Each structure stands twice: as structure tokens, then as C-alpha cells.
PDB file of C-alpha atoms and ligand atoms in Angstrom:
ATOM      1  CA  MET A   1     -14.500-121.858 -23.132  1.00 81.00           C
ATOM      2  CA  SER A   2     -14.379-119.532 -26.150  1.00 92.00           C
ATOM      3  CA  LYS A   3     -11.294-118.016 -27.714  1.00 96.00           C
ATOM      4  CA  ILE A   4     -11.155-114.590 -29.349  1.00 98.00           C
ATOM      5  CA  LYS A   5      -8.392-113.052 -31.455  1.00 98.00           C
ATOM      6  CA  VAL A   6      -7.608-109.914 -29.493  1.00 98.00           C
ATOM      7  CA  ALA A   7      -5.929-106.927 -31.082  1.00 97.00           C
ATOM      8  CA  GLU A   8      -5.879-104.838 -27.916  1.00 96.00           C
ATOM      9  CA  LEU A   9      -7.259-104.954 -24.387  1.00 97.00           C
ATOM     10  CA  PHE A  10      -6.721-101.693 -22.542  1.00 96.00           C
ATOM     11  CA  TYR A  11      -8.095 -99.224 -20.034  1.00 97.00           C
ATOM     12  CA  SER A  12      -8.769 -95.635 -21.061  1.00 96.00           C
ATOM     13  CA  ILE A  13     -11.561 -93.106 -21.150  1.00 95.00           C
ATOM     14  CA  GLN A  14     -14.200 -93.272 -23.813  1.00 96.00           C
ATOM     15  CA  GLY A  15     -13.252 -90.503 -26.222  1.00 94.00           C
ATOM     16  CA  GLU A  16     -16.301 -90.479 -28.509  1.00 94.00           C
ATOM     17  CA  GLY A  17     -20.060 -90.367 -28.522  1.00 95.00           C
ATOM     18  CA  ARG A  18     -22.611 -90.512 -25.735  1.00 96.00           C
ATOM     19  CA  TYR A  19     -20.223 -91.683 -23.022  1.00 97.00           C
ATOM     20  CA  MET A  20     -17.253 -89.384 -23.669  1.00 95.00           C
ATOM     21  CA  GLY A  21     -15.123 -89.260 -20.526  1.00 96.00           C
ATOM     22  CA  VAL A  22     -16.344 -92.523 -18.982  1.00 97.00           C
ATOM     23  CA  PRO A  23     -13.476 -94.781 -17.804  1.00 97.00           C
ATOM     24  CA  SER A  24     -13.729 -97.974 -19.813  1.00 98.00           C
ATOM     25  CA  VAL A  25     -12.071-101.257 -20.633  1.00 98.00           C
ATOM     26  CA  PHE A  26     -11.761-101.671 -24.401  1.00 97.00           C
ATOM     27  CA  LEU A  27     -11.659-105.128 -25.982  1.00 98.00           C
ATOM     28  CA  ARG A  28     -10.505-104.582 -29.563  1.00 97.00           C
ATOM     29  CA  THR A  29     -11.211-107.740 -31.528  1.00 98.00           C
ATOM     30  CA  PHE A  30      -9.300-108.632 -34.680  1.00 98.00           C
ATOM     31  CA  GLY A  31     -10.958-108.464 -38.105  1.00 98.00           C
ATOM     32  CA  CYS A  32     -13.165-106.101 -40.082  1.00 98.00           C
ATOM     33  CA  ASN A  33     -15.350-106.394 -43.165  1.00 98.00           C
ATOM     34  CA  PHE A  34     -14.138-102.957 -44.392  1.00 98.00           C
ATOM     35  CA  THR A  35     -10.796-101.219 -44.930  1.00 97.00           C
ATOM     36  CA  CYS A  36     -11.953 -97.555 -44.979  1.00 96.00           C
ATOM     37  CA  ALA A  37      -8.951 -96.588 -47.096  1.00 96.00           C
ATOM     38  CA  GLY A  38     -10.508 -93.263 -48.124  1.00 93.00           C
ATOM     39  CA  PHE A  39     -10.403 -91.447 -44.776  1.00 89.00           C
ATOM     40  CA  GLY A  40      -8.386 -88.236 -44.873  1.00 85.00           C
ATOM     41  CA  LEU A  41      -8.074 -88.180 -48.667  1.00 88.00           C
ATOM     42  CA  PRO A  42     -10.001 -86.626 -51.572  1.00 89.00           C
ATOM     43  CA  ARG A  43     -12.863 -88.855 -52.764  1.00 86.00           C
ATOM     44  CA  GLY A  44     -11.701 -91.726 -54.964  1.00 89.00           C
ATOM     45  CA  MET A  45      -8.202 -91.892 -53.474  1.00 93.00           C
ATOM     46  CA  ARG A  46      -7.109 -94.731 -51.232  1.00 95.00           C
ATOM     47  CA  SER A  47      -4.502 -94.650 -48.495  1.00 95.00           C
ATOM     48  CA  ASP A  48      -1.439 -96.854 -48.816  1.00 94.00           C
ATOM     49  CA  GLU A  49       0.021 -95.889 -45.455  1.00 94.00           C
ATOM     50  CA  ASN A  50      -0.510 -99.352 -43.968  1.00 93.00           C
ATOM     51  CA  ASP A  51       1.402-100.813 -46.964  1.00 95.00           C
ATOM     52  CA  ARG A  52       4.324 -98.611 -46.036  1.00 94.00           C
ATOM     53  CA  VAL A  53       4.063 -99.646 -42.394  1.00 94.00           C
ATOM     54  CA  TYR A  54       4.106-103.263 -43.559  1.00 95.00           C
ATOM     55  CA  GLU A  55       7.296-102.656 -45.569  1.00 95.00           C
ATOM     56  CA  LYS A  56       8.960-101.459 -42.366  1.00 93.00           C
ATOM     57  CA  HIS A  57       7.442-104.396 -40.480  1.00 92.00           C
ATOM     58  CA  GLN A  58       9.138-106.800 -42.901  1.00 92.00           C
ATOM     59  CA  GLN A  59      12.537-105.199 -42.349  1.00 93.00           C
ATOM     60  CA  PHE A  60      12.314-104.572 -38.603  1.00 91.00           C
ATOM     61  CA  PRO A  61       9.289-106.462 -37.256  1.00 92.00           C
ATOM     62  CA  PHE A  62       7.156-104.545 -34.785  1.00 93.00           C
ATOM     63  CA  LYS A  63       6.659-106.644 -31.679  1.00 92.00           C
ATOM     64  CA  SER A  64       3.611-104.939 -30.199  1.00 91.00           C
ATOM     65  CA  TYR A  65       0.858-102.480 -31.019  1.00 91.00           C
ATOM     66  CA  GLU A  66       2.662 -99.787 -29.020  1.00 89.00           C
ATOM     67  CA  GLU A  67       5.543 -99.918 -31.525  1.00 92.00           C
ATOM     68  CA  LEU A  68       3.318 -99.460 -34.586  1.00 93.00           C
ATOM     69  CA  PRO A  69       3.294 -96.048 -36.280  1.00 91.00           C
ATOM     70  CA  LEU A  70       0.114 -93.986 -36.362  1.00 88.00           C
ATOM     71  CA  VAL A  71      -1.374 -93.193 -39.764  1.00 90.00           C
ATOM     72  CA  SER A  72      -2.993 -89.941 -40.872  1.00 87.00           C
ATOM     73  CA  THR A  73      -5.063 -91.460 -43.716  1.00 91.00           C
ATOM     74  CA  GLY A  74      -7.206 -94.575 -43.996  1.00 93.00           C
ATOM     75  CA  CYS A  75      -8.333 -96.571 -40.962  1.00 94.00           C
ATOM     76  CA  ASP A  76      -6.488 -95.474 -37.824  1.00 89.00           C
ATOM     77  CA  SER A  77      -6.773 -98.978 -36.327  1.00 92.00           C
ATOM     78  CA  TYR A  78      -5.486-100.770 -39.437  1.00 95.00           C
ATOM     79  CA  ALA A  79      -3.517-103.397 -37.513  1.00 96.00           C
ATOM     80  CA  SER A  80      -6.733-104.669 -35.940  1.00 96.00           C
ATOM     81  CA  TRP A  81      -7.904-106.116 -39.271  1.00 97.00           C
ATOM     82  CA  ASP A  82      -4.975-106.154 -41.735  1.00 97.00           C
ATOM     83  CA  PRO A  83      -3.890-109.817 -41.876  1.00 97.00           C
ATOM     84  CA  ARG A  84      -0.270-108.759 -42.403  1.00 97.00           C
ATOM     85  CA  PHE A  85      -0.204-107.671 -38.746  1.00 96.00           C
ATOM     86  CA  LYS A  86      -2.206-110.574 -37.348  1.00 96.00           C
ATOM     87  CA  ASN A  87       0.799-111.976 -35.463  1.00 95.00           C
ATOM     88  CA  LEU A  88       0.439-109.027 -33.050  1.00 95.00           C
ATOM     89  CA  SER A  89      -3.048-110.193 -32.009  1.00 97.00           C
ATOM     90  CA  PRO A  90      -3.074-113.322 -29.822  1.00 97.00           C
ATOM     91  CA  MET A  91      -5.956-115.760 -29.424  1.00 98.00           C
ATOM     92  CA  LEU A  92      -7.113-115.404 -25.822  1.00 98.00           C
ATOM     93  CA  THR A  93      -9.620-117.464 -23.893  1.00 98.00           C
ATOM     94  CA  SER A  94     -12.616-115.708 -22.376  1.00 98.00           C
ATOM     95  CA  ASN A  95     -11.105-116.444 -18.938  1.00 97.00           C
ATOM     96  CA  ALA A  96      -7.811-114.802 -19.903  1.00 98.00           C
ATOM     97  CA  ILE A  97      -9.685-111.759 -21.188  1.00 98.00           C
ATOM     98  CA  VAL A  98     -11.585-111.420 -17.910  1.00 98.00           C
ATOM     99  CA  GLU A  99      -8.447-111.929 -15.791  1.00 98.00           C
ATOM    100  CA  ARG A 100      -6.591-109.252 -17.761  1.00 98.00           C
ATOM    101  CA  THR A 101      -9.626-106.959 -17.500  1.00 98.00           C
ATOM    102  CA  MET A 102      -9.614-107.249 -13.703  1.00 98.00           C
ATOM    103  CA  GLU A 103      -5.857-106.563 -13.619  1.00 98.00           C
ATOM    104  CA  ILE A 104      -6.193-103.295 -15.530  1.00 97.00           C
ATOM    105  CA  LEU A 105      -9.222-102.022 -13.593  1.00 98.00           C
ATOM    106  CA  PRO A 106      -7.764 -99.600 -11.017  1.00 97.00           C
ATOM    107  CA  HIS A 107      -9.808-101.031  -8.099  1.00 97.00           C
ATOM    108  CA  LYS A 108      -9.654-104.634  -9.369  1.00 96.00           C
ATOM    109  CA  GLN A 109     -13.431-104.608  -9.386  1.00 96.00           C
ATOM    110  CA  TRP A 110     -16.184-102.810 -11.282  1.00 97.00           C
ATOM    111  CA  VAL A 111     -16.972 -99.369  -9.880  1.00 96.00           C
ATOM    112  CA  ASP A 112     -18.428 -97.116 -12.590  1.00 95.00           C
ATOM    113  CA  GLU A 113     -16.439 -98.320 -15.590  1.00 98.00           C
ATOM    114  CA  HIS A 114     -17.924 -99.511 -18.865  1.00 98.00           C
ATOM    115  CA  PHE A 115     -16.817-102.475 -20.987  1.00 98.00           C
ATOM    116  CA  ILE A 116     -16.517-101.723 -24.699  1.00 98.00           C
ATOM    117  CA  PHE A 117     -16.422-104.216 -27.534  1.00 98.00           C
ATOM    118  CA  THR A 118     -14.605-102.492 -30.370  1.00 97.00           C
ATOM    119  CA  GLY A 119     -12.559-103.387 -33.400  1.00 94.00           C
ATOM    120  CA  GLY A 120     -12.047-103.915 -36.179  1.00 95.00           C
ATOM    121  CA  GLU A 121     -15.697-104.889 -36.337  1.00 98.00           C
ATOM    122  CA  PRO A 122     -16.688-106.518 -33.041  1.00 98.00           C
ATOM    123  CA  LEU A 123     -20.003-107.930 -34.296  1.00 98.00           C
ATOM    124  CA  LEU A 124     -18.391-110.318 -36.763  1.00 97.00           C
ATOM    125  CA  GLY A 125     -18.421-113.979 -35.682  1.00 95.00           C
ATOM    126  CA  TRP A 126     -16.824-113.159 -32.308  1.00 96.00           C
ATOM    127  CA  GLN A 127     -20.232-112.066 -31.022  1.00 97.00           C
ATOM    128  CA  ARG A 128     -21.023-115.736 -30.327  1.00 96.00           C
ATOM    129  CA  SER A 129     -18.184-115.782 -27.766  1.00 97.00           C
ATOM    130  CA  TYR A 130     -19.167-112.687 -25.794  1.00 98.00           C
ATOM    131  CA  PRO A 131     -21.581-114.470 -23.427  1.00 98.00           C
ATOM    132  CA  ASP A 132     -18.609-116.455 -22.059  1.00 98.00           C
ATOM    133  CA  ILE A 133     -16.989-113.146 -21.072  1.00 98.00           C
ATOM    134  CA  LEU A 134     -20.115-111.517 -19.715  1.00 98.00           C
ATOM    135  CA  GLU A 135     -21.207-114.591 -17.730  1.00 98.00           C
ATOM    136  CA  HIS A 136     -17.863-114.877 -15.919  1.00 98.00           C
ATOM    137  CA  ALA A 137     -18.315-114.487 -12.143  1.00 98.00           C
ATOM    138  CA  LYS A 138     -16.021-111.426 -12.083  1.00 98.00           C
ATOM    139  CA  MET A 139     -18.174-109.630 -14.652  1.00 98.00           C
ATOM    140  CA  GLN A 140     -21.432-109.714 -12.702  1.00 97.00           C
ATOM    141  CA  ASP A 141     -21.065-106.201 -11.247  1.00 97.00           C
ATOM    142  CA  LEU A 142     -20.489-104.696 -14.692  1.00 98.00           C
ATOM    143  CA  LYS A 143     -23.393-102.397 -15.440  1.00 96.00           C
ATOM    144  CA  GLU A 144     -22.792-100.975 -18.931  1.00 98.00           C
ATOM    145  CA  ILE A 145     -21.513-102.325 -22.223  1.00 98.00           C
ATOM    146  CA  THR A 146     -21.075-100.692 -25.617  1.00 98.00           C
ATOM    147  CA  PHE A 147     -20.573-102.192 -29.048  1.00 98.00           C
ATOM    148  CA  GLU A 148     -18.616 -99.845 -31.301  1.00 98.00           C
ATOM    149  CA  THR A 149     -19.767-101.193 -34.628  1.00 98.00           C
ATOM    150  CA  ASN A 150     -19.934-100.111 -38.252  1.00 98.00           C
ATOM    151  CA  GLY A 151     -23.582-101.167 -38.269  1.00 98.00           C
ATOM    152  CA  THR A 152     -23.409-103.829 -40.960  1.00 98.00           C
ATOM    153  CA  GLN A 153     -23.514-107.023 -38.902  1.00 98.00           C
ATOM    154  CA  LYS A 154     -26.770-108.616 -37.846  1.00 98.00           C
ATOM    155  CA  LEU A 155     -27.081-109.939 -34.329  1.00 98.00           C
ATOM    156  CA  HIS A 156     -27.292-113.720 -34.301  1.00 98.00           C
ATOM    157  CA  LYS A 157     -30.582-114.817 -32.743  1.00 97.00           C
ATOM    158  CA  ASP A 158     -28.903-116.560 -29.795  1.00 97.00           C
ATOM    159  CA  PHE A 159     -26.793-113.497 -29.030  1.00 98.00           C
ATOM    160  CA  LYS A 160     -29.759-111.177 -29.382  1.00 98.00           C
ATOM    161  CA  ASP A 161     -31.740-113.297 -26.917  1.00 98.00           C
ATOM    162  CA  TYR A 162     -28.738-113.409 -24.593  1.00 98.00           C
ATOM    163  CA  LEU A 163     -28.309-109.619 -24.614  1.00 98.00           C
ATOM    164  CA  THR A 164     -32.002-109.093 -23.942  1.00 98.00           C
ATOM    165  CA  GLU A 165     -31.675-111.229 -20.792  1.00 98.00           C
ATOM    166  CA  TRP A 166     -28.347-109.597 -19.792  1.00 98.00           C
ATOM    167  CA  GLY A 167     -30.109-106.224 -19.857  1.00 97.00           C
ATOM    168  CA  ARG A 168     -32.649-107.478 -17.305  1.00 96.00           C
ATOM    169  CA  LYS A 169     -30.265-108.939 -14.736  1.00 95.00           C
ATOM    170  CA  ASN A 170     -28.333-107.463 -11.779  1.00 94.00           C
ATOM    171  CA  GLY A 171     -30.074-104.096 -11.801  1.00 94.00           C
ATOM    172  CA  ARG A 172     -29.422-103.461 -15.473  1.00 97.00           C
ATOM    173  CA  THR A 173     -31.899-102.140 -18.021  1.00 97.00           C
ATOM    174  CA  ARG A 174     -32.123-102.021 -21.782  1.00 96.00           C
ATOM    175  CA  GLU A 175     -30.223 -98.699 -21.543  1.00 97.00           C
ATOM    176  CA  SER A 176     -27.257-100.625 -20.118  1.00 98.00           C
ATOM    177  CA  ILE A 177     -26.519-101.865 -23.644  1.00 98.00           C
ATOM    178  CA  THR A 178     -25.341 -99.312 -26.189  1.00 98.00           C
ATOM    179  CA  PHE A 179     -24.693 -99.708 -29.890  1.00 98.00           C
ATOM    180  CA  SER A 180     -22.449 -96.883 -31.038  1.00 98.00           C
ATOM    181  CA  VAL A 181     -22.888 -97.168 -34.791  1.00 98.00           C
ATOM    182  CA  SER A 182     -20.169 -95.483 -36.826  1.00 97.00           C
ATOM    183  CA  ALA A 183     -21.878 -95.745 -40.202  1.00 97.00           C
ATOM    184  CA  LYS A 184     -19.465 -95.247 -43.069  1.00 97.00           C
ATOM    185  CA  LEU A 185     -20.107 -92.469 -45.591  1.00 96.00           C
ATOM    186  CA  SER A 186     -18.396 -92.275 -48.987  1.00 94.00           C
ATOM    187  CA  VAL A 187     -15.453 -90.388 -47.402  1.00 90.00           C
ATOM    188  CA  SER A 188     -14.457 -93.796 -45.974  1.00 93.00           C
ATOM    189  CA  GLY A 189     -14.065 -95.277 -49.448  1.00 95.00           C
ATOM    190  CA  GLU A 190     -16.710 -97.954 -48.751  1.00 96.00           C
ATOM    191  CA  LYS A 191     -19.743 -98.490 -51.005  1.00 96.00           C
ATOM    192  CA  ARG A 192     -23.022 -97.048 -49.737  1.00 97.00           C
ATOM    193  CA  GLU A 193     -25.004-100.201 -50.461  1.00 97.00           C
ATOM    194  CA  GLU A 194     -22.623-102.182 -48.245  1.00 98.00           C
ATOM    195  CA  ALA A 195     -22.107 -99.551 -45.552  1.00 98.00           C
ATOM    196  CA  ILE A 196     -25.572 -98.099 -44.906  1.00 98.00           C
ATOM    197  CA  LEU A 197     -27.804-100.958 -43.779  1.00 98.00           C
ATOM    198  CA  PRO A 198     -30.720 -99.332 -41.928  1.00 98.00           C
ATOM    199  CA  ALA A 199     -32.624-102.541 -41.142  1.00 98.00           C
ATOM    200  CA  VAL A 200     -29.591-104.011 -39.369  1.00 98.00           C
ATOM    201  CA  VAL A 201     -29.187-100.915 -37.195  1.00 98.00           C
ATOM    202  CA  ALA A 202     -32.907-100.651 -36.454  1.00 98.00           C
ATOM    203  CA  GLU A 203     -32.816-104.212 -35.130  1.00 98.00           C
ATOM    204  CA  TYR A 204     -30.099-103.293 -32.593  1.00 98.00           C
ATOM    205  CA  GLY A 205     -32.748-101.013 -31.080  1.00 98.00           C
ATOM    206  CA  GLU A 206     -34.747-104.076 -30.044  1.00 97.00           C
ATOM    207  CA  VAL A 207     -32.142-104.928 -27.391  1.00 97.00           C
ATOM    208  CA  GLY A 208     -30.380-101.688 -26.476  1.00 98.00           C
ATOM    209  CA  HIS A 209     -29.825 -97.990 -26.944  1.00 97.00           C
ATOM    210  CA  VAL A 210     -28.539 -97.059 -30.407  1.00 98.00           C
ATOM    211  CA  TYR A 211     -26.962 -93.907 -31.779  1.00 98.00           C
ATOM    212  CA  LEU A 212     -25.340 -93.023 -35.085  1.00 98.00           C
ATOM    213  CA  LYS A 213     -21.932 -91.371 -35.367  1.00 97.00           C
ATOM    214  CA  PHE A 214     -20.714 -90.058 -38.708  1.00 97.00           C
ATOM    215  CA  VAL A 215     -17.103 -89.090 -39.438  1.00 93.00           C
ATOM    216  CA  ILE A 216     -17.187 -85.754 -41.245  1.00 91.00           C
ATOM    217  CA  ALA A 217     -14.516 -83.981 -43.278  1.00 87.00           C
ATOM    218  CA  ASP A 218     -16.566 -81.417 -45.213  1.00 89.00           C
ATOM    219  CA  LEU A 219     -20.031 -80.123 -46.032  1.00 92.00           C
ATOM    220  CA  ASP A 220     -20.628 -82.863 -48.620  1.00 93.00           C
ATOM    221  CA  ASP A 221     -20.189 -85.459 -45.878  1.00 94.00           C
ATOM    222  CA  ALA A 222     -22.690 -83.664 -43.670  1.00 94.00           C
ATOM    223  CA  TYR A 223     -25.302 -83.610 -46.471  1.00 95.00           C
ATOM    224  CA  GLU A 224     -24.618 -87.279 -47.122  1.00 96.00           C
ATOM    225  CA  ALA A 225     -25.187 -87.962 -43.427  1.00 97.00           C
ATOM    226  CA  ILE A 226     -28.563 -86.202 -43.598  1.00 97.00           C
ATOM    227  CA  GLU A 227     -29.634 -88.450 -46.481  1.00 97.00           C
ATOM    228  CA  ALA A 228     -28.441 -91.568 -44.671  1.00 98.00           C
ATOM    229  CA  VAL A 229     -30.281 -90.563 -41.486  1.00 98.00           C
ATOM    230  CA  LYS A 230     -33.530 -90.360 -43.496  1.00 98.00           C
ATOM    231  CA  ASP A 231     -33.020 -93.993 -44.510  1.00 98.00           C
ATOM    232  CA  TYR A 232     -32.231 -95.079 -40.952  1.00 98.00           C
ATOM    233  CA  ARG A 233     -35.312 -93.252 -39.640  1.00 98.00           C
ATOM    234  CA  ALA A 234     -37.505 -94.872 -42.294  1.00 98.00           C
ATOM    235  CA  ALA A 235     -36.304 -98.282 -41.079  1.00 98.00           C
ATOM    236  CA  GLY A 236     -37.270 -97.468 -37.467  1.00 97.00           C
ATOM    237  CA  PHE A 237     -34.086 -96.000 -35.967  1.00 98.00           C
ATOM    238  CA  THR A 238     -35.082 -93.501 -33.248  1.00 97.00           C
ATOM    239  CA  GLY A 239     -31.764 -92.597 -31.589  1.00 97.00           C
ATOM    240  CA  SER A 240     -29.485 -89.566 -31.632  1.00 98.00           C
ATOM    241  CA  VAL A 241     -27.111 -88.575 -34.401  1.00 98.00           C
ATOM    242  CA  TYR A 242     -23.548 -87.391 -33.818  1.00 98.00           C
ATOM    243  CA  LEU A 243     -21.148 -85.705 -36.216  1.00 97.00           C
ATOM    244  CA  MET A 244     -17.497 -86.344 -35.416  1.00 94.00           C
ATOM    245  CA  PRO A 245     -14.479 -84.709 -37.095  1.00 91.00           C
ATOM    246  CA  VAL A 246     -12.231 -86.828 -39.289  1.00 85.00           C
ATOM    247  CA  GLY A 247      -8.691 -86.997 -37.926  1.00 74.00           C
ATOM    248  CA  GLY A 248      -6.786 -89.779 -36.242  1.00 68.00           C
ATOM    249  CA  VAL A 249      -3.825 -87.428 -35.833  1.00 73.00           C
ATOM    250  CA  GLU A 250      -3.913 -84.010 -34.231  1.00 79.00           C
ATOM    251  CA  SER A 251      -2.904 -82.036 -37.323  1.00 76.00           C
ATOM    252  CA  VAL A 252      -5.973 -83.291 -39.230  1.00 74.00           C
ATOM    253  CA  TYR A 253      -8.324 -83.255 -36.220  1.00 77.00           C
ATOM    254  CA  ASN A 254      -7.420 -79.634 -35.385  1.00 81.00           C
ATOM    255  CA  LEU A 255      -8.380 -78.534 -38.894  1.00 80.00           C
ATOM    256  CA  ASN A 256     -11.845 -80.061 -38.637  1.00 85.00           C
ATOM    257  CA  ASN A 257     -13.213 -80.096 -35.104  1.00 88.00           C
ATOM    258  CA  ARG A 258     -14.595 -76.566 -34.844  1.00 92.00           C
ATOM    259  CA  ARG A 259     -16.138 -76.679 -38.329  1.00 92.00           C
ATOM    260  CA  VAL A 260     -17.826 -80.007 -37.588  1.00 94.00           C
ATOM    261  CA  ALA A 261     -19.143 -78.669 -34.267  1.00 94.00           C
ATOM    262  CA  GLU A 262     -20.665 -75.730 -36.156  1.00 95.00           C
ATOM    263  CA  LEU A 263     -22.214 -78.055 -38.735  1.00 95.00           C
ATOM    264  CA  ALA A 264     -23.713 -80.173 -35.974  1.00 95.00           C
ATOM    265  CA  MET A 265     -25.267 -77.071 -34.409  1.00 96.00           C
ATOM    266  CA  GLN A 266     -26.700 -75.943 -37.753  1.00 95.00           C
ATOM    267  CA  MET A 267     -28.186 -79.350 -38.475  1.00 94.00           C
ATOM    268  CA  GLY A 268     -29.564 -80.088 -35.024  1.00 96.00           C
ATOM    269  CA  TYR A 269     -27.270 -83.068 -34.550  1.00 97.00           C
ATOM    270  CA  ARG A 270     -24.932 -83.720 -31.648  1.00 97.00           C
ATOM    271  CA  TYR A 271     -21.188 -83.111 -31.829  1.00 96.00           C
ATOM    272  CA  SER A 272     -18.831 -85.878 -30.830  1.00 96.00           C
ATOM    273  CA  ASP A 273     -15.254 -85.083 -30.068  1.00 90.00           C
ATOM    274  CA  ARG A 274     -12.553 -87.754 -30.310  1.00 89.00           C
ATOM    275  CA  LEU A 275     -10.865 -87.009 -27.011  1.00 86.00           C
ATOM    276  CA  GLN A 276      -8.226 -89.687 -27.494  1.00 83.00           C
ATOM    277  CA  VAL A 277      -6.620 -87.467 -30.156  1.00 81.00           C
ATOM    278  CA  PRO A 278      -5.945 -84.246 -28.160  1.00 81.00           C
ATOM    279  CA  LEU A 279      -5.476 -86.086 -24.840  1.00 83.00           C
ATOM    280  CA  PHE A 280      -3.410 -89.084 -25.878  1.00 84.00           C
ATOM    281  CA  LYS A 281      -2.374 -88.341 -29.488  1.00 77.00           C
ATOM    282  CA  ASN A 282      -4.526 -91.338 -30.497  1.00 72.00           C
ATOM    283  CA  ALA A 283      -1.735 -93.681 -29.443  1.00 76.00           C
ATOM    284  CA  TRP A 284      -2.454 -97.411 -29.544  1.00 75.00           C
ATOM    285  CA  GLY A 285      -3.928 -98.448 -26.214  1.00 74.00           C
ATOM    286  CA  THR A 286      -5.946 -95.260 -25.811  1.00 74.00           C
TER     287      THR A 286
HETATM  288  S1  SF4 B   1     -15.052-100.097 -40.093  1.00 72.98           S
HETATM  289 FE1  SF4 B   1     -13.772 -99.166 -38.480  1.00 72.98          FE
HETATM  290  S2  SF4 B   1     -12.183-100.702 -38.019  1.00 72.98           S
HETATM  291 FE2  SF4 B   1     -13.153-101.300 -39.956  1.00 72.98          FE
HETATM  292  S3  SF4 B   1     -11.805-100.421 -41.498  1.00 72.98           S
HETATM  293 FE3  SF4 B   1     -13.457 -98.939 -41.119  1.00 72.98          FE
HETATM  294  S4  SF4 B   1     -12.662 -97.541 -39.553  1.00 72.98           S
HETATM  295 FE4  SF4 B   1     -11.336 -99.358 -39.576  1.00 72.98          FE
END
């Protein structure tokens, strides 16, 4: 039986992308290959908000994710990869993950809910453990899964083969598997050559439905997204493109959402809200 380091396991509605509004169980795995310290700041600057949270954590240790402060710059799920907060993320067996999943489902069985692998970056090494979750007897009525990924991690061959089969069983189709790829532009603070990997994303399309979702703060970001999309298309990506406003806290989100919606309309892309911000203030566990 596999074990996974779990940052959060919670029930909410999907707030972003193609399945906005769909009730979903979110498995947030621990660890990420990026830090995205540039979000919410002028280019070249890096957030130190999680350093300040850590200073507080040293004085008065936070005991759970719910106690952690939200940040307005950098990665809004910092505790899911920053090793200084790793004590908040237990190692759970695949069985424990499934049992907890069934507890938090309102009908204690799958009705129309989705299961979402998120992070951190959920396609790091943990991907080898996901079949143990998905093959559990209580997961057989699950119809739809999504991987919320930054689009930099290749699928291991065994996992790719497994997903292909999963998408053919129990009335599912290839469309039952979604890769929601939040590719990181320079506003994130990550390097383009490490963040925009079109061949990796194109390969996801061999096993499921793929779309791109770019976090946008200004017009420069939107133009950068257009250039990146050209590279993804050249590699074989055929899915939709979403622009989503920057803003893990309402004050920032409210400044950007209408402008980003207008940019999406002008460019012929889709607009993605981030419903967890206005509905739930982006609290942990939402
Ligand atoms: S890729 Fe996602 S989880 Fe990782 S640091 Fe960036 S925003 Fe945070």
C-alpha cells in the first residue's frame, strides 16, 4: 500500500477552469518544483511573506493549515511545498486517503463529484502511488479526475498506461481525465525555459483532455501567454486556453478580474474565475 505526504484533503467546489462549480474532493499533495515567489509583485521582485509566516510559526507554532495566514504575494499554497511547514502534512496511506474521502463526501458515495489531484505539484513522484487510490473498491464509481499541474512533469510510462486503461473502464472515457495546466509565465518569477515545456503538456493529451490556464496581472502577461500558446500549439497541444486573474486575496483579485475577462474576450481565449476567492476568501481547505 502506498503512502503520500498530504498537505490537505478537503471537499469544496472547483473554483477554476473548465469545471468551475463542480463539487470536488481535493487531494493536495506536498512538494513542488517551483516557488512562484513573483506573483503579485513587479517583475524581478520576490515575495518574502512565507518567511514572515515562518517567523511566527517558530514563536507560536501553527498546528494546522486552517491556522496559517493567507498571503497576498507569492504562491498562495506555500505551505504545501515549503519544507519549513512540512510537519503540517502527514504521510497517509492510500487506504486512509480513500476512507477520509468517503467521510467528507456528503452522500458517502460518489454521485456527481470529481476527484482532483492538486498541490504543490501533484505529478512529482507521487504519481506512482495514485493507482492505489483509484483502484480502491470505494473509488470505482468515481467518473472524473483532474490533475492541477504546472505542466512540467512527464507522466511515467506505467502511470500513463494505467490512466489510459482507467479512462476505458466503468463507463469512463478519455474525457474523464483532465489535465488543468497552470503554465507559469514570468510574473510567477520562474524561468521560461523551466516553466514552459510544450512537449510535456502535449503528451498529456495522449491520455486525457488538456487545457492551459494562465495567471494574468497585466497586458504584458497576456502577450506572453499568446507567445507561449504558439509554442504549445506547435508541439501538438489542441485544447482551450484560459486567462485567470492574479489574486489569492480579494483585494488583489477585485482589481484584476474584470480587466482579465476583457482581455480574454479580446484575444479569443476563455476567462477563468477563481471562485474560491470571492466565495470563501481563498481560505485553506477551499
Ligand atoms: S507551481 Fe503552483 S504550487 Fe508550485 S509554487 Fe507555483 S503556484 Fe505554488
